[in-house]
Amino acid sequence: MEKVDGIPDLSRNLPIRGRSLGIFGPESGVRLAMYNFLVYPWTEPFILCLIIFNAVVLTINASRTLTLPSADTPPLRVQGYFHVWEDYALFVLFVLFTLESFARICVSGLILDPEVPISSVFSSPFAMPGEGTSIVRQNSLSSAHAPSMVRRTTVTHRLRRFYSNATRPFALARSSSTFPMSEAPSDSTIASTATLVGSTSSQRPSRSRSDTAGSTTPIMEKAVANAQRLQNQARDPSKPTVYSEAMRSDKSQELALPFRFSMGLARGVTQRNVPYLRHSWSRIDSVAIVSFWITFVLAQTGVEHGSHHIGVFRALSVLRTARLLSITSGTTTIMRSLKTARPLLASVAYFVLFAMALFSIIGIQAFNGSFRRTCYLEPTLGELEIQLDSQSCGGYIDPQTLNKTAYIQRDGTPGSIKGFICPLGQICKEDGNPQSGIESFDTIYFSALQVIIVASANGWSQLMYSMIDAEFFISCFFFIVCIVVLNFWLINLFVAVITNTFSAIREETHKSAFGAAPLESIVDEQDEGWATVNGRSLAKKNPVREVYEHIRWCWVALALASLVLQSTREVEIGQTHEAILTTGELVLTIAFDIEIVVRVVAQLPDWRSFFDRGQNWLDLILAIGSTVIQIPAIHHSGVYPWLTIFQLARFYRVILELPRMKPLLLSVFGNMYGLTNMTLFLILVNYISALFAIQMLRGDLSDDQNMNFGQVFTAFLAIYQVFSSENWTDVLYSSATAEVPLGQSVVVILFIVAWFFFANFILLQMFIAVINENFSVAEESKRSQQADSFFAAQQPEKVKAAWRRRFNPYRWFRASPKAIVVENLPNNLVLPMQKALVQDYGLPVQERRPISSKFTDGRKKGMKHYTNKSLNALQQLFIGDTHPNDVPLATLRNARRDDMTPQDPTLEETERHLELLASINNEAVAAEVADDARYERRAQKADFIRDHPTYDKTFWVFSQKNPIRRACQMLVRPAGGDRIFGRPPSAIPHTIFQFVLLLTVIGGIVTEAVATPLYRRNFYAEHGLVRGSWFDLAESVFGLLLVVEFIIKVIADGFLFTPNAYVRSIWNGLDFFIMLGLLVNVITGLVFIGGLSRFTRALKALRALRLITLVEKMRSTFESLIISGASRILDAAMLAILYMIPYAVWGLNIFAGLTNQCNDGSASGIGDCINEFESPVVGDAFAFPVPRVWDHPSPSTTFSFDSFRASLLILFEIVSLEGWIDVMGVATSITGRGLQPQTNASQVNAIFFLIYNLLGGVVILTLFVSIIIGNFSSRTGSAFLTQPQREWIDLQKLIRRQKASKRPKTRPTWPVRAWCFDRAVYKHGWWSRMLTVLFTLHIFALMTQTFATQNVADQIRNDFFLFVTFMYELDIVVRFYGLGWRSFRANGWNLFDVIVGTGSLLTTISVRVGASGYAIEQLQKLFLVSIAFKLVQRMNNLNKLFKTAVASLPVILSLLSLWIILFFFFAILFVEVFSLTKWGSGETRNQNYSTMGNALVMLAFMSSGEGWNQYMHDYAISYPRCTNSTPADPDSDCGSEGWAFTLFIAWNLLSMYIFVNMFTGVVVENFSYVFQSTGGARSVTREEVRAFKKVWAEFANQRTGFLERSQFVPFFGKLSGIFEVRIYPRESSVTNVVASCKVPPEYEYDYTSNARVARLRPDDHGIDLDKLHATLSEIDYAAIRRRRNLYSRLYHEAIITHQHGRGISFTDMLLLLAHHKLIVDKEALVLKDLVVRTETNKLVTDLVNLDRVRSLLSTISYRRRFLAERQKVRLAKIGRDLPAIIVDGLPTTPPMSTRDITSASRHSVNMSPFSDPETPAMHREFYDTQSIAGSPTARLQRNTRRQSDMSMLSTDLGLRYTRDLSTYRDSSMIPDDDSADVLATMQNSSWGAMMLEAEEEED
């Protein structure tokens, strides 16, 4: 039907379309009225006001405290809904919300698109697709392997068809996403946001409307115009102000007013007729509305708050307020950024949950029922049996026999002895689990909850120590491994996803992912804002400004003085001190007011420019605030301490004056807009979650709990506590325990855990992304940074003179070389010395030996194989990789040329191109330049040594010829490079000596682990104070060996002023320091029995650091991870401390003297805190009198704000998020000075800690993470990589992880083995899918295990396990038999299967037959859980994430090894210092430093910040609370405040702030999953790789694993999918074209055979020529030329990159294909690689051009042969007696020229991949492959002798029949002027250029 011009398309322009709900059509009056109402300009603002009013009503309703008087009081039952006015308001609101939802449903439909008929829902999902359905195009993988056009319908296809049919009715019409949004108030903003999230939908052109949707009244137009005018004046004044700059989001687009952005989006959704439930916000609204009406019904019937509570629906009704999250465009952008990252976050979440499930299963199998065992105090002294809840156990002391007895199970039978043994008077027996049965490993859900707690790294230490008491000490490894794998490794994948995804969003949109504002460069740190005004220099200088610039530092000093003055405040302050503080504050306030006036005057005449800088605004506000608080009414009020923040905030000026702090501070707060948006988003999410929680928990908790959800602020604090993760389990257990009798504990647990996951693993990590955004380099400047780095790398390195050289006394000594008397030599004789001689002279002896002499006897090599292997392993351990794999290109080229075997002529032709490529290779050139510089320095050093012979004599005694020195040089490596004249270290003696030192260090650590101070005290008590005990002798021997090493090194190379002096190495310096410390320890230990002091005994810990200097991997890891980024980490630490200082003074002003309390809770204040009171020991039993004490609070750690020192200390402790909840709880309980605190009496004090935690605990901690991530990215160079370059690097990582499948080339012929082969090869067949289902069911079966005995279920489960293991073993046998041993063992998963499958089967059978013990049962559990890992192999997402995570495993293991060394170092320190210290409040049988094992576990859980400050104060105990040492008892049980603060703070900083965050940096830097999902790697799916591996296995050499050159062509022809490089597509191949153009045969009846037979014609080939012509005309020849160009370039590049005699490797071929198929070199390669790649492309272009010439000349040659043969046949027909006239049609000889088309000139035809030229035809596509590729004369022959141009003039191009070089053709039929012979004659002339030009003209 033709479209008539001038008539609009009504189907396109109607405001509504289709039929919603199957009732309301596009012309329905009701539907049109509702549509006009919804798009009315004031409708969305009105609805928004209702939502805000809803939040206000909920807040007011929750502001009244509602709690239980005690935990034993049951909640009241409530009947009905309406009780207060807020209930009526909410009812009216949700009536309106319901009407609004109904209107939207009527307009746009509910679920189905309005244009989809309702009848489609009732169609059968099993129906076959009709003829009208579109045909789904199969991908190349499926079509490549399809044997025919029709395949039978498989189960998979049926399921896909079912899914397609079932979801077809729910598809949205395309118009629903393209309808105009002209009514939206912020179209460009919406468009930018759509671009941000990657939307590609195009908008229809807007049109004018005359209906009510677009109509306005004159009054409304005037009001809107005035409002818009005022808004524009504020946002875009004549001169920019701070406000206008802050409100600007783009250079041409301003930020919308609050909610304007979201209102525009909502109106656009209505205009596009998007169904109600197909939009995210509408789905949330529907849940809230439906939940409210369910709540209303439940409340009216009295069910909601009856015997059980159902508060989840009332809580869900709060979700209507979730629209508050879109208050600004910034928060909306954050949500859209999260939505963009949602798929990757979901994938990581699935992977993490899978790992958690495995740990949960292990927890069930290992620890079910363990927490049920506790100690019970037996009845005594009139008390009944009392359960000791906090003490788990595994046995008790029998009161009769006094022997250890097993615990008593619930059925009365004894168990087994394990764990903690209850002392005499107690009994160990089973009962219920702690926390009302929630804390246990008895079921999968409780076990999963405990694993989540461990993964949170908060609250896990209590679980670990309880399990140690219940089981064995070895149980701690489960928790430590769990936290390392989950918290330190896998959960950091969330950080990687968020930072990398938001970085990708930022680089793609050039805007912040945390707001619509564009990224701007940070203000220059040198710019002070005084030089320019609005970008223009001032013409006239202001003298006031010049004076101020010279005295500006005075006010900085006054800001520091103000802080120092206030920090002197004390609790008991005198009148004089108070007067000084008051007067000083007044004077300083006046001084800063004067400064503001001076700064305004300094801006004259343009005084308004004062307000252009944000710093001026800040200083003005602080000055006004400081002045106002000096008013006496305010100064003497209770709010004054809070307002002193105006005075303290001036300290930021001091921070800015510090050299390195200003740029760091600007980096942290540079993106203030994004940081503000993120903070606002966090507060809003926390507020909505608090409203959600309070609706569910309000009134169910007692008022004696701080976080009781009694009112909205308490709920806000509780939700924020879960966000911070500090003691979040307290909120979890208190809430869940209270809801157990009310029946909604499960919902409460799920809510709190879900909030914890979202808040801690996503929201908190987004702050890292915000700060990391400030440290990132702008996308547009990254390439310039790369260029600068590239050119800087080309410059010669400048070597600075070391301090030893400046102080070297030989510099001032006169040279006295040793003279050699030689007679009869001329005076002018010059003996030049070649550089090669100097090089050879400096090489070690073993390197100067011929390679062939290393192994001359094969038999001896075989005998020493294992010995050499062990020595090589030890050498690599001590000195690293001595044989790097990086070989310069020039070396490869020389290796090719040095080979004397016959070379391929084509390789010879490309040899000079390779020479050129090697000459421009910057790495090779740089290496050669570096070698020259190094050899030059060696030569200079050799000259200096020759001029000063004694310079190279150690101690001026041992020369290089001294046998002692040469022997020492064999054992040790020199410092500062190789020895010039000395003997190089010998491999075997040096390795053995290093191994002895390693054993020495390990022996010293083991000795210390055994001979702890507690052991030594018992030893001396038993044997007396004897000198020379075994541990003292062992220490002496170990110390002596280190001294011997030092002597050997000094004799070998000298100590100070020698060429390779001992001090030239930083590691030798560390060794020297360690040796001195150990010598002090050994000497004092021998002189003074037991040691001199804690300090001397602690020096033995230094031996652990020798592991760093001995092992090369540790040295490199320590240097790269710690030393390289130490300065930036110290800067962050300094900034954190500077932030704490003013905050500590603020806390001192507010809380000084207010936090003290009486230890008797019944006292009312300090006046009643006298005498004694009864304090019970357990519960309310066994009370004894205790004196009342008014002292500092000690909830977990003792603290106060009574002095600046104490205030700073507690703020430092809680900045690690440890203990801040306890401190805040004390502050919120303050009732006044000298009064006893009460719970939640002063909740306003929580604001102090919320601000501090948000800015300190969140921003400062994330600053450490961001800096460490920046250190990693700077070290690896990824900081300057663009997104395509990151994608290419990650694609390379993905490619390099792939390994070739070593499967048989051919399918076995025997049916049984062929069946097994098919099962092993086909990864998606029924067999593989069946096993995947079995493994999935196996995991679910493991999850069904419980502590309770279930005979039937256990029997079924065991039978299923046996069946799964049998099928698993059967699958192993099938794959082994189908693939064969060689192919089977090539895959590591197969070896895993053999071990796990066999072990599972044997242990399961053993358990079933009853021949098992404890070890067999544990092994069976281990093997059964290991089977679950098969899902990682079989599921693509899990497998990809697993490989990505494992990619970072080597670096993680190196970091973990270095961390373990520091563990040993600090463990020895803690044991030596605190082993005998009296236990405090936190120490138990296992929680102490008495042994090395306990110390290591203590350090492990303190690394996560668990309770470190509590133990620090416990071990700071001093006299009189402990006993000092005496001559009779030299061992004191006192601690040490200095040692405690030093060691605990040092370990906290080093471990928690640095090493734990380094795990995050390692994971983020090595996590390539994000960019693999966005770049070229997105196409490299697992199926594509499997298809490539299959083709590779078919053509690669099975012995070498390389693809030989002869297999290139068939290999390329077989590739499919994304790697397809065929010239013609498969559908255009000859076979497919012929098949599609065949004519159906005509049949006729054969009466002889009584059957229908095909009628054949002599001229009938069965081809429809018309259809053939049509098919051939449809071929896109331009595309074919591009594909041919790609093929040509790929083939020739493969030719020049393959290894001669071997071929090309699997990885190299993948990388080669990636260059041509997946990436664009100009965008993806860094400059260094792009230079080399460009030259390679030029070389390939020359070879392609040469191939075109060869092809053209081959065409001429074959044409001449054809003409000659045709002439010969014609002459044979007409007879030989007739004369023949032959005309030579060849062109004349061209002019003489010397141009060589094979030269490196770059003026040939441009065939680079960056242009798209027409490509040459390849001879292999048109001629016989063997005659062209196989014949040696078919290749390019390069003459070594230059031919003259005259030789070309005499070239005979006539027909000659002399010889044939082909191996199978008749020599009489082929002339001897083959193409290669012709080219050999023509290659040095201009014929080639003319051929190329002619071919271009023909094209």
mmCIF file of C-alpha atoms in Angstrom, residues 1195-1389:
data_model
loop_
_atom_site.group_PDB
_atom_site.id
_atom_site.type_symbol
_atom_site.label_atom_id
_atom_site.label_comp_id
_atom_site.label_asym_id
_atom_site.label_seq_id
_atom_site.Cartn_x
_atom_site.Cartn_y
_atom_site.Cartn_z
ATOM 1 C CA PRO A 1195 33.018 -1.505 76.942
ATOM 2 C CA SER A 1196 35.721 -3.210 74.898
ATOM 3 C CA THR A 1197 38.647 -0.869 75.308
ATOM 4 C CA THR A 1198 39.394 1.726 77.959
ATOM 5 C CA PHE A 1199 39.099 5.268 76.608
ATOM 6 C CA SER A 1200 38.253 8.849 77.433
ATOM 7 C CA PHE A 1201 38.192 12.324 75.885
ATOM 8 C CA ASP A 1202 39.641 13.996 78.956
ATOM 9 C CA SER A 1203 42.888 15.067 77.285
ATOM 10 C CA PHE A 1204 44.170 15.672 73.794
ATOM 11 C CA ARG A 1205 46.373 12.579 73.974
ATOM 12 C CA ALA A 1206 43.527 10.324 75.089
ATOM 13 C CA SER A 1207 41.150 11.819 72.548
ATOM 14 C CA LEU A 1208 43.620 11.356 69.689
ATOM 15 C CA LEU A 1209 44.339 7.787 70.785
ATOM 16 C CA ILE A 1210 40.729 6.670 70.816
ATOM 17 C CA LEU A 1211 40.033 8.373 67.492
ATOM 18 C CA PHE A 1212 43.019 6.587 66.003
ATOM 19 C CA GLU A 1213 41.659 3.305 67.321
ATOM 20 C CA ILE A 1214 38.149 3.761 65.955
ATOM 21 C CA VAL A 1215 39.271 5.040 62.564
ATOM 22 C CA SER A 1216 39.975 1.380 61.837
ATOM 23 C CA LEU A 1217 36.222 0.840 62.468
ATOM 24 C CA GLU A 1218 37.074 -1.258 65.517
ATOM 25 C CA GLY A 1219 35.256 -0.244 68.673
ATOM 26 C CA TRP A 1220 33.575 2.886 67.311
ATOM 27 C CA ILE A 1221 30.143 1.469 68.062
ATOM 28 C CA ASP A 1222 31.089 0.969 71.707
ATOM 29 C CA VAL A 1223 32.464 4.491 71.980
ATOM 30 C CA MET A 1224 29.377 5.918 70.292
ATOM 31 C CA GLY A 1225 27.187 3.902 72.654
ATOM 32 C CA VAL A 1226 28.936 5.496 75.628
ATOM 33 C CA ALA A 1227 28.593 8.974 74.111
ATOM 34 C CA THR A 1228 24.884 8.551 73.363
ATOM 35 C CA SER A 1229 24.323 7.454 76.976
ATOM 36 C CA ILE A 1230 25.743 10.633 78.520
ATOM 37 C CA THR A 1231 23.351 12.292 80.969
ATOM 38 C CA GLY A 1232 25.632 15.004 82.356
ATOM 39 C CA ARG A 1233 28.839 15.629 84.220
ATOM 40 C CA GLY A 1234 29.107 13.338 87.220
ATOM 41 C CA LEU A 1235 25.893 11.444 86.360
ATOM 42 C CA GLN A 1236 25.518 7.758 85.577
ATOM 43 C CA PRO A 1237 24.890 7.187 81.859
ATOM 44 C CA GLN A 1238 21.606 5.821 80.527
ATOM 45 C CA THR A 1239 21.016 4.013 77.257
ATOM 46 C CA ASN A 1240 20.267 6.393 74.342
ATOM 47 C CA ALA A 1241 19.902 9.406 76.607
ATOM 48 C CA SER A 1242 21.862 11.737 74.265
ATOM 49 C CA GLN A 1243 21.488 10.309 70.784
ATOM 50 C CA VAL A 1244 22.449 13.620 69.209
ATOM 51 C CA ASN A 1245 26.051 12.863 70.181
ATOM 52 C CA ALA A 1246 26.033 10.121 67.555
ATOM 53 C CA ILE A 1247 26.342 12.812 64.879
ATOM 54 C CA PHE A 1248 29.952 13.379 65.953
ATOM 55 C CA PHE A 1249 30.840 9.754 65.315
ATOM 56 C CA LEU A 1250 28.779 9.456 62.133
ATOM 57 C CA ILE A 1251 30.655 12.350 60.549
ATOM 58 C CA TYR A 1252 33.984 11.060 61.797
ATOM 59 C CA ASN A 1253 33.270 7.546 60.602
ATOM 60 C CA LEU A 1254 32.056 8.709 57.213
ATOM 61 C CA LEU A 1255 34.999 11.009 56.565
ATOM 62 C CA GLY A 1256 37.574 9.017 58.494
ATOM 63 C CA GLY A 1257 36.576 5.387 58.550
ATOM 64 C CA VAL A 1258 35.214 5.449 55.006
ATOM 65 C CA VAL A 1259 37.134 8.112 53.103
ATOM 66 C CA ILE A 1260 40.505 7.605 54.797
ATOM 67 C CA LEU A 1261 40.376 3.811 54.601
ATOM 68 C CA THR A 1262 39.281 3.908 50.986
ATOM 69 C CA LEU A 1263 42.073 6.401 50.370
ATOM 70 C CA PHE A 1264 44.578 3.720 51.355
ATOM 71 C CA VAL A 1265 42.910 1.279 48.984
ATOM 72 C CA SER A 1266 42.860 3.819 46.159
ATOM 73 C CA ILE A 1267 46.518 4.713 46.672
ATOM 74 C CA ILE A 1268 47.536 1.062 46.680
ATOM 75 C CA ILE A 1269 45.496 0.457 43.526
ATOM 76 C CA GLY A 1270 47.187 3.500 42.021
ATOM 77 C CA ASN A 1271 50.594 2.136 42.987
ATOM 78 C CA PHE A 1272 49.816 -1.134 41.234
ATOM 79 C CA SER A 1273 48.501 0.573 38.126
ATOM 80 C CA SER A 1274 51.471 2.939 37.999
ATOM 81 C CA ARG A 1275 53.925 0.092 38.451
ATOM 82 C CA THR A 1276 52.310 -1.990 35.724
ATOM 83 C CA GLY A 1277 51.662 0.981 33.445
ATOM 84 C CA SER A 1278 47.912 0.434 33.306
ATOM 85 C CA ALA A 1279 47.279 3.896 34.749
ATOM 86 C CA PHE A 1280 48.054 5.422 31.342
ATOM 87 C CA LEU A 1281 46.200 2.853 29.262
ATOM 88 C CA THR A 1282 43.071 3.767 27.366
ATOM 89 C CA GLN A 1283 40.035 1.535 27.436
ATOM 90 C CA PRO A 1284 40.813 -0.204 24.089
ATOM 91 C CA GLN A 1285 44.353 -0.800 25.307
ATOM 92 C CA ARG A 1286 43.081 -2.318 28.555
ATOM 93 C CA GLU A 1287 40.732 -4.473 26.545
ATOM 94 C CA TRP A 1288 43.613 -5.676 24.384
ATOM 95 C CA ILE A 1289 45.776 -6.484 27.398
ATOM 96 C CA ASP A 1290 42.956 -8.394 29.011
ATOM 97 C CA LEU A 1291 42.266 -10.155 25.730
ATOM 98 C CA GLN A 1292 45.913 -11.191 25.667
ATOM 99 C CA LYS A 1293 45.537 -12.567 29.191
ATOM 100 C CA LEU A 1294 42.522 -14.544 28.064
ATOM 101 C CA ILE A 1295 44.359 -15.873 25.018
ATOM 102 C CA ARG A 1296 47.492 -16.806 26.921
ATOM 103 C CA ARG A 1297 45.425 -18.814 29.377
ATOM 104 C CA GLN A 1298 44.191 -21.038 26.573
ATOM 105 C CA LYS A 1299 45.975 -24.298 25.914
ATOM 106 C CA ALA A 1300 45.719 -26.489 22.861
ATOM 107 C CA SER A 1301 43.686 -29.650 23.192
ATOM 108 C CA LYS A 1302 45.820 -32.688 22.534
ATOM 109 C CA ARG A 1303 43.039 -34.827 21.205
ATOM 110 C CA PRO A 1304 43.477 -37.474 18.491
ATOM 111 C CA LYS A 1305 43.450 -36.144 14.966
ATOM 112 C CA THR A 1306 41.009 -38.697 13.701
ATOM 113 C CA ARG A 1307 37.941 -40.202 15.224
ATOM 114 C CA PRO A 1308 38.444 -43.836 16.261
ATOM 115 C CA THR A 1309 36.902 -46.361 13.908
ATOM 116 C CA TRP A 1310 35.893 -49.018 16.427
ATOM 117 C CA PRO A 1311 32.289 -48.214 17.410
ATOM 118 C CA VAL A 1312 32.773 -48.562 21.156
ATOM 119 C CA ARG A 1313 35.791 -46.294 21.304
ATOM 120 C CA ALA A 1314 34.207 -43.940 18.791
ATOM 121 C CA TRP A 1315 31.216 -43.627 21.110
ATOM 122 C CA CYS A 1316 33.540 -42.901 24.014
ATOM 123 C CA PHE A 1317 35.441 -40.385 21.897
ATOM 124 C CA ASP A 1318 32.226 -38.558 21.023
ATOM 125 C CA ARG A 1319 31.200 -38.412 24.665
ATOM 126 C CA ALA A 1320 34.593 -36.949 25.577
ATOM 127 C CA VAL A 1321 34.673 -34.401 22.747
ATOM 128 C CA TYR A 1322 31.122 -33.082 22.573
ATOM 129 C CA LYS A 1323 30.755 -30.737 25.530
ATOM 130 C CA HIS A 1324 27.043 -30.129 25.038
ATOM 131 C CA GLY A 1325 25.779 -33.587 24.263
ATOM 132 C CA TRP A 1326 23.264 -35.482 26.334
ATOM 133 C CA TRP A 1327 26.016 -37.257 28.246
ATOM 134 C CA SER A 1328 27.705 -34.037 29.324
ATOM 135 C CA ARG A 1329 24.422 -32.398 30.235
ATOM 136 C CA MET A 1330 23.358 -35.427 32.238
ATOM 137 C CA LEU A 1331 26.555 -35.296 34.276
ATOM 138 C CA THR A 1332 26.144 -31.567 34.813
ATOM 139 C CA VAL A 1333 22.664 -32.190 36.187
ATOM 140 C CA LEU A 1334 24.030 -34.963 38.421
ATOM 141 C CA PHE A 1335 26.776 -32.714 39.786
ATOM 142 C CA THR A 1336 24.214 -29.981 40.465
ATOM 143 C CA LEU A 1337 21.970 -32.447 42.285
ATOM 144 C CA HIS A 1338 25.054 -33.650 44.129
ATOM 145 C CA ILE A 1339 25.592 -30.159 45.565
ATOM 146 C CA PHE A 1340 21.960 -29.938 46.623
ATOM 147 C CA ALA A 1341 22.267 -33.352 48.225
ATOM 148 C CA LEU A 1342 25.293 -32.146 50.163
ATOM 149 C CA MET A 1343 23.252 -29.171 51.315
ATOM 150 C CA THR A 1344 20.566 -31.414 52.790
ATOM 151 C CA GLN A 1345 22.921 -32.778 55.432
ATOM 152 C CA THR A 1346 21.970 -31.815 58.967
ATOM 153 C CA PHE A 1347 23.010 -32.522 62.525
ATOM 154 C CA ALA A 1348 19.794 -34.357 63.269
ATOM 155 C CA THR A 1349 19.761 -38.045 62.424
ATOM 156 C CA GLN A 1350 17.370 -38.894 59.579
ATOM 157 C CA ASN A 1351 17.644 -42.564 58.801
ATOM 158 C CA VAL A 1352 15.630 -42.663 55.597
ATOM 159 C CA ALA A 1353 17.025 -39.396 54.250
ATOM 160 C CA ASP A 1354 20.572 -40.378 55.166
ATOM 161 C CA GLN A 1355 20.154 -43.731 53.421
ATOM 162 C CA ILE A 1356 18.784 -42.111 50.266
ATOM 163 C CA ARG A 1357 21.532 -39.502 50.332
ATOM 164 C CA ASN A 1358 24.274 -42.098 50.735
ATOM 165 C CA ASP A 1359 22.827 -44.165 47.889
ATOM 166 C CA PHE A 1360 22.749 -41.076 45.705
ATOM 167 C CA PHE A 1361 26.354 -40.263 46.582
ATOM 168 C CA LEU A 1362 27.333 -43.790 45.583
ATOM 169 C CA PHE A 1363 25.440 -43.447 42.315
ATOM 170 C CA VAL A 1364 27.052 -40.074 41.535
ATOM 171 C CA THR A 1365 30.536 -41.333 42.264
ATOM 172 C CA PHE A 1366 29.893 -44.405 40.114
ATOM 173 C CA MET A 1367 28.694 -42.239 37.193
ATOM 174 C CA TYR A 1368 31.629 -39.904 37.782
ATOM 175 C CA GLU A 1369 34.054 -42.812 37.610
ATOM 176 C CA LEU A 1370 32.270 -44.172 34.544
ATOM 177 C CA ASP A 1371 32.652 -40.812 32.832
ATOM 178 C CA ILE A 1372 36.368 -40.856 33.646
ATOM 179 C CA VAL A 1373 36.722 -44.300 32.101
ATOM 180 C CA VAL A 1374 34.771 -43.250 29.017
ATOM 181 C CA ARG A 1375 36.919 -40.176 28.470
ATOM 182 C CA PHE A 1376 40.118 -42.057 29.175
ATOM 183 C CA TYR A 1377 39.240 -44.787 26.683
ATOM 184 C CA GLY A 1378 37.977 -42.353 24.048
ATOM 185 C CA LEU A 1379 40.894 -39.935 24.169
ATOM 186 C CA GLY A 1380 43.758 -42.193 25.097
ATOM 187 C CA TRP A 1381 46.279 -41.614 27.853
ATOM 188 C CA ARG A 1382 48.283 -38.975 25.990
ATOM 189 C CA SER A 1383 45.308 -36.735 25.291
ATOM 190 C CA PHE A 1384 43.647 -37.541 28.602
ATOM 191 C CA ARG A 1385 46.537 -36.461 30.801
ATOM 192 C CA ALA A 1386 47.051 -33.237 28.861
ATOM 193 C CA ASN A 1387 44.068 -31.691 30.647
ATOM 194 C CA GLY A 1388 44.573 -30.908 34.322
ATOM 195 C CA TRP A 1389 40.866 -31.358 35.023
#
